[in-house]
């Protein structure tokens, strides 16, 4: 995961939040005229200090996603903490892409060490790498979490805006290669209920209407309610509990949405080109339909690797 463009600890473009933004009002703001009018990315960073996490909410999240409740944060949980600030950034004045229609296409995360639920967290988010894409424009939302100045987690969320244009010059650094699909045996099969999106929304706060009900999903062009991409990633990662090192990286590419209710099949391989794990989530009824491809591999604690 490249660290190019990483921000410092403050500056004129940094806005400190007093609390985690509520997502419902931000989605409403996103529908207002005049949002996402094009142009360059604003030089803006949002920062938030958290004394710790709500352990009841964390436990509820763990149950919905399949993680054990062990006093530490699942690798996907800091993204829940950062998501409100990211949505505030994307719905703020001057952000060049409209939130409705943005598609989460990739999620890369690096855990430097286990994070305790009682540790005070400093969270910072910003956007970078607005660039052309064959189907529109793509942008990265970057989130950093530190404890007492020590980096403990970092993520880069890639979003595609179909039909949009990128006013900025393309980045000089190319995108990192996506994880490759690896032939792997079946390791799990899940029957997903129609309320999967609502259950995840209740523990994550992500109340995007495309996940909540078939009727609201159809308003945005989906055949029915779809599972959150971060829920599918978390559910897959939960199957690796107890088999991962203290520090590791996750790279997920979201291919096809999971339209609920449905059945999915997880295929898991050890080793491969990642020297870790390779996971593919498919439709159980139509195996050629791939929902996500994921690689999980060890990294060196405390280092920033550029690829």
C-alpha positions as a printed Julia matrix, in Angstrom:
307×3 Matrix{Float64}:
   0.0     0.0     0.0
   1.61    3.22   -1.13
   1.98    6.0     1.42
   2.45    8.71   -1.18
   0.58   11.86   -0.26
   0.26   11.03    3.41
  -0.69   14.07    5.47
   1.01   15.39    8.55
  -0.51   15.94   11.97
  -2.31   19.14   11.13
  -2.31   22.24    9.01
  -4.63   24.77    7.41
  -6.6    22.02    5.64
  -7.31   20.03    8.81
 -10.72   20.2    10.46
 -11.12   18.62   13.87
 -14.46   16.92   14.48
 -16.08   16.86   17.89
 -17.86   13.57   17.28
 -18.5    10.88   14.71
 -20.78   12.28   11.97
 -24.2    10.62   11.67
 -24.58    9.01    8.27
 -28.34    9.41    7.74
 -28.22   13.24    7.49
 -25.1    13.07    5.33
 -26.85   10.8     2.79
 -29.7    13.32    2.72
 -27.23   16.16    2.05
 -25.75   14.14   -0.82
 -29.06   14.34   -2.7
 -29.13   18.14   -2.69
 -28.56   19.93   -6.02
 -25.11   21.32   -6.66
 -23.15   18.56   -4.97
 -20.38   16.86   -6.92
 -19.93   19.58   -9.48
 -16.55   18.39  -10.73
 -13.17   20.06  -10.33
 -10.18   19.11   -8.2
 -10.15   17.44   -4.81
 -10.27   19.88   -1.88
  -7.13   20.07    0.25
  -9.0    18.99    3.34
  -8.37   16.52    6.15
 -10.79   15.56    8.91
  -9.47   14.51   12.32
 -11.26   12.86   15.22
 -10.09   11.75   18.66
 -11.81    8.78   20.29
 -11.16    7.81   23.94
 -11.93    4.2    23.04
 -14.75    2.34   21.38
 -18.22    1.44   22.61
 -17.7    -2.17   23.7
 -21.39   -3.04   23.37
 -21.45   -1.77   19.79
 -18.18   -3.59   19.08
 -19.63   -6.84   20.41
 -22.77   -6.41   18.3
 -20.62   -5.75   15.24
 -18.53   -8.85   15.94
 -21.64  -11.02   16.19
 -23.1    -9.76   12.91
 -19.8   -10.27   11.07
 -18.73  -13.53   12.7
 -15.75  -12.28   14.71
 -14.9   -13.38   18.24
 -15.36  -10.84   21.04
 -11.86  -10.76   22.52
 -11.19   -7.14   23.54
  -9.45   -6.15   20.3
 -10.76   -4.52   17.13
 -11.32   -6.69   14.05
  -9.23   -5.38   11.18
 -12.39   -4.08    9.48
 -13.71   -2.19   12.52
 -11.54    0.95   12.2
 -13.16    1.42    8.79
 -16.53    1.63   10.58
 -15.05    4.32   12.83
 -13.63    6.23    9.85
 -16.6     5.89    7.52
 -18.66    8.74    8.97
 -15.79   11.19    8.51
 -15.22    9.91    4.97
 -18.88   10.44    4.07
 -18.73   13.94    5.59
 -15.72   14.65    3.4
 -17.43   13.29    0.27
 -20.63   15.26    0.9
 -18.84   18.48    1.79
 -18.69   21.56   -0.38
 -16.16   21.27   -3.16
 -15.93   17.48   -3.37
 -15.93   16.84   -7.13
 -17.91   13.57   -7.28
 -21.53   12.96   -6.31
 -22.02   10.43   -3.53
 -25.14    8.82   -5.08
 -23.81    6.36   -7.63
 -20.32    6.06   -6.13
 -19.32    2.38   -6.1
 -16.89    0.95   -3.55
 -14.58   -1.09   -5.78
 -11.53   -1.8    -3.62
 -10.48   -1.81    0.03
  -6.88   -2.1     1.19
  -6.1    -2.24    4.9
  -2.93   -2.6     6.91
  -2.96   -3.59   10.57
   0.35   -2.75   12.25
  -0.54   -4.41   15.54
  -3.58   -5.53   17.5
  -5.7    -2.57   18.67
  -7.32   -2.78   22.1
 -10.91   -1.64   22.49
  -9.91    0.63   25.39
  -7.06    2.42   23.6
  -7.5     6.13   22.76
  -7.5     6.52   18.98
  -6.57    9.42   16.73
  -8.3     9.11   13.36
  -7.59   11.13   10.21
  -9.14   10.91    6.74
  -8.49   12.62    3.44
  -9.09   12.04   -0.27
  -6.41   11.69   -2.93
  -5.56   10.25   -6.36
  -8.57   11.46   -8.34
  -7.93    9.85  -11.7
  -9.59    8.76  -14.92
 -11.1     5.29  -15.14
 -12.35    3.52  -18.29
 -15.89    3.82  -16.88
 -15.61    7.29  -15.32
 -13.43    8.63  -12.5
 -11.91    6.96   -9.45
 -10.8     8.41   -6.12
  -9.18    7.04   -2.96
 -10.35    7.83    0.56
  -7.46    7.3     2.96
  -7.9     6.7     6.69
  -5.14    6.57    9.3
  -5.51    5.5    12.93
  -2.79    6.04   15.53
  -2.36    5.52   19.25
  -0.13    8.05   21.06
   1.46    8.96   17.74
   2.09    5.34   16.72
   0.42    4.19   13.45
  -1.72    1.15   14.15
  -3.99    0.91   11.09
  -4.28    2.37    7.61
  -6.79    1.92    4.82
  -7.29    3.06    1.26
 -10.87    2.83   -0.03
 -11.28    3.06   -3.79
 -14.52    4.52   -5.19
 -15.65    4.62   -8.81
 -18.0     7.29  -10.15
 -19.45    6.0   -13.41
 -19.6     8.58  -16.19
 -17.72   11.24  -14.22
 -14.57   12.99  -15.38
 -11.37   13.63  -13.45
 -10.24   17.23  -13.77
  -6.85   16.6   -12.16
  -3.84   15.17  -13.95
  -3.45   11.41  -13.44
  -1.12   10.41  -10.57
   2.45    9.64  -11.58
   2.37    6.4    -9.58
   0.35    3.58  -11.2
  -2.31    1.71   -9.27
  -1.1    -1.32   -7.36
  -1.95   -4.64   -9.05
  -5.22   -6.14   -7.89
  -5.21   -9.49   -6.09
  -5.55  -12.34   -8.54
  -8.25  -14.96   -8.38
  -6.68  -18.25   -7.26
  -8.29  -21.68   -7.75
  -9.29  -22.76   -4.26
 -11.49  -25.36   -2.59
 -14.82  -24.55   -1.01
 -14.37  -23.55    2.64
 -17.82  -22.18    3.59
 -21.32  -21.69    2.25
 -23.68  -19.09    3.69
 -27.37  -18.5     3.17
 -27.84  -14.75    3.49
 -31.21  -13.47    4.65
 -32.95  -10.48    3.14
 -32.32   -8.41    6.29
 -28.51   -8.84    6.19
 -28.06   -5.23    5.1
 -30.33   -3.89    7.83
 -28.54   -5.97   10.49
 -25.16   -4.64    9.4
 -26.51   -1.08    9.19
 -27.65   -1.35   12.81
 -24.1    -2.07   14.04
 -22.1     0.02   11.55
 -24.3     3.08   11.14
 -24.13    2.78    7.34
 -27.78    3.4     6.43
 -27.29    3.79    2.69
 -30.76    2.96    1.29
 -29.38    0.53   -1.3
 -28.69   -1.87    1.59
 -31.89   -1.52    3.58
 -34.86   -2.58    1.48
 -35.58   -3.82   -2.07
 -37.77   -0.8    -2.81
 -35.15    1.79   -1.86
 -32.44   -0.2    -3.63
 -34.48   -0.2    -6.86
 -34.66    3.59   -6.74
 -30.89    3.56   -7.26
 -30.91    0.97  -10.04
 -30.34   -2.26   -8.11
 -32.62   -5.3    -8.51
 -32.92   -5.61   -4.73
 -31.21   -4.71   -1.49
 -27.5    -5.5    -1.63
 -25.16   -6.53    1.15
 -22.58   -3.97    2.26
 -19.21   -4.62    0.67
 -17.5    -4.17    4.04
 -19.83   -6.76    5.59
 -18.9    -9.32    2.94
 -15.2    -8.53    3.44
 -15.53   -8.79    7.22
 -17.48  -12.05    7.04
 -14.79  -13.59    4.84
 -11.97  -12.35    7.09
 -13.68  -13.72   10.19
 -13.0   -17.24    8.87
  -9.25  -16.63    9.29
  -9.39  -15.82   13.01
  -6.54  -17.38   14.94
  -4.53  -17.99   11.78
  -3.25  -14.48   11.07
  -0.07  -12.76   12.32
  -0.16   -9.68   14.52
   0.59   -7.4    11.56
  -0.89   -8.05    8.13
  -2.37   -6.5     5.01
  -5.72   -7.09    3.34
  -6.53   -6.25   -0.27
 -10.13   -6.69   -1.46
 -11.58   -6.08   -4.9
 -15.38   -5.95   -5.01
 -16.64   -7.43   -8.27
 -20.41   -8.09   -8.34
 -22.92   -6.93   -5.68
 -24.51   -9.5    -3.38
 -28.25   -9.12   -4.01
 -30.26  -10.34   -1.01
 -31.51  -12.92   -0.15
 -29.03  -15.32   -1.69
 -26.48  -18.05   -1.03
 -22.74  -17.49   -1.41
 -19.73  -19.8    -1.43
 -16.31  -18.91    0.0
 -13.23  -20.5    -1.54
  -9.97  -20.22    0.41
  -6.41  -21.1    -0.6
  -3.26  -21.04    1.52
  -0.08  -19.6     0.12
  -0.35  -18.54   -3.53
   1.51  -15.47   -4.74
   0.68  -13.54   -1.56
   2.52  -15.91    0.8
  -0.64  -15.7     2.87
  -4.25  -16.36    1.98
  -6.31  -15.97   -1.17
 -10.1   -15.85   -0.88
 -12.85  -15.7    -3.49
 -16.53  -15.23   -2.71
 -18.87  -16.56   -5.4
 -22.57  -16.95   -5.93
 -23.48  -20.46   -4.76
 -26.07  -20.79   -7.53
 -23.95  -19.25  -10.3
 -20.27  -19.96   -9.48
 -19.07  -17.9   -12.44
 -20.42  -14.8   -10.64
 -17.64  -13.51   -8.37
 -18.55  -11.11   -5.58
 -15.07  -10.39   -4.26
 -11.43  -11.43   -4.52
  -9.18  -10.97   -1.48
  -5.55  -11.45   -0.53
  -4.3   -11.48    3.05
  -0.58  -11.45    3.82
   1.86  -10.64    6.59
   3.64   -7.31    6.79
   6.44   -6.01    8.97
   5.21   -4.21   12.05
   5.83   -0.48   12.06
   6.98   -0.19    8.45
   5.47    1.64    5.51
   5.97   -0.27    2.31
   5.59    1.39   -1.06
   4.9    -0.77   -4.05
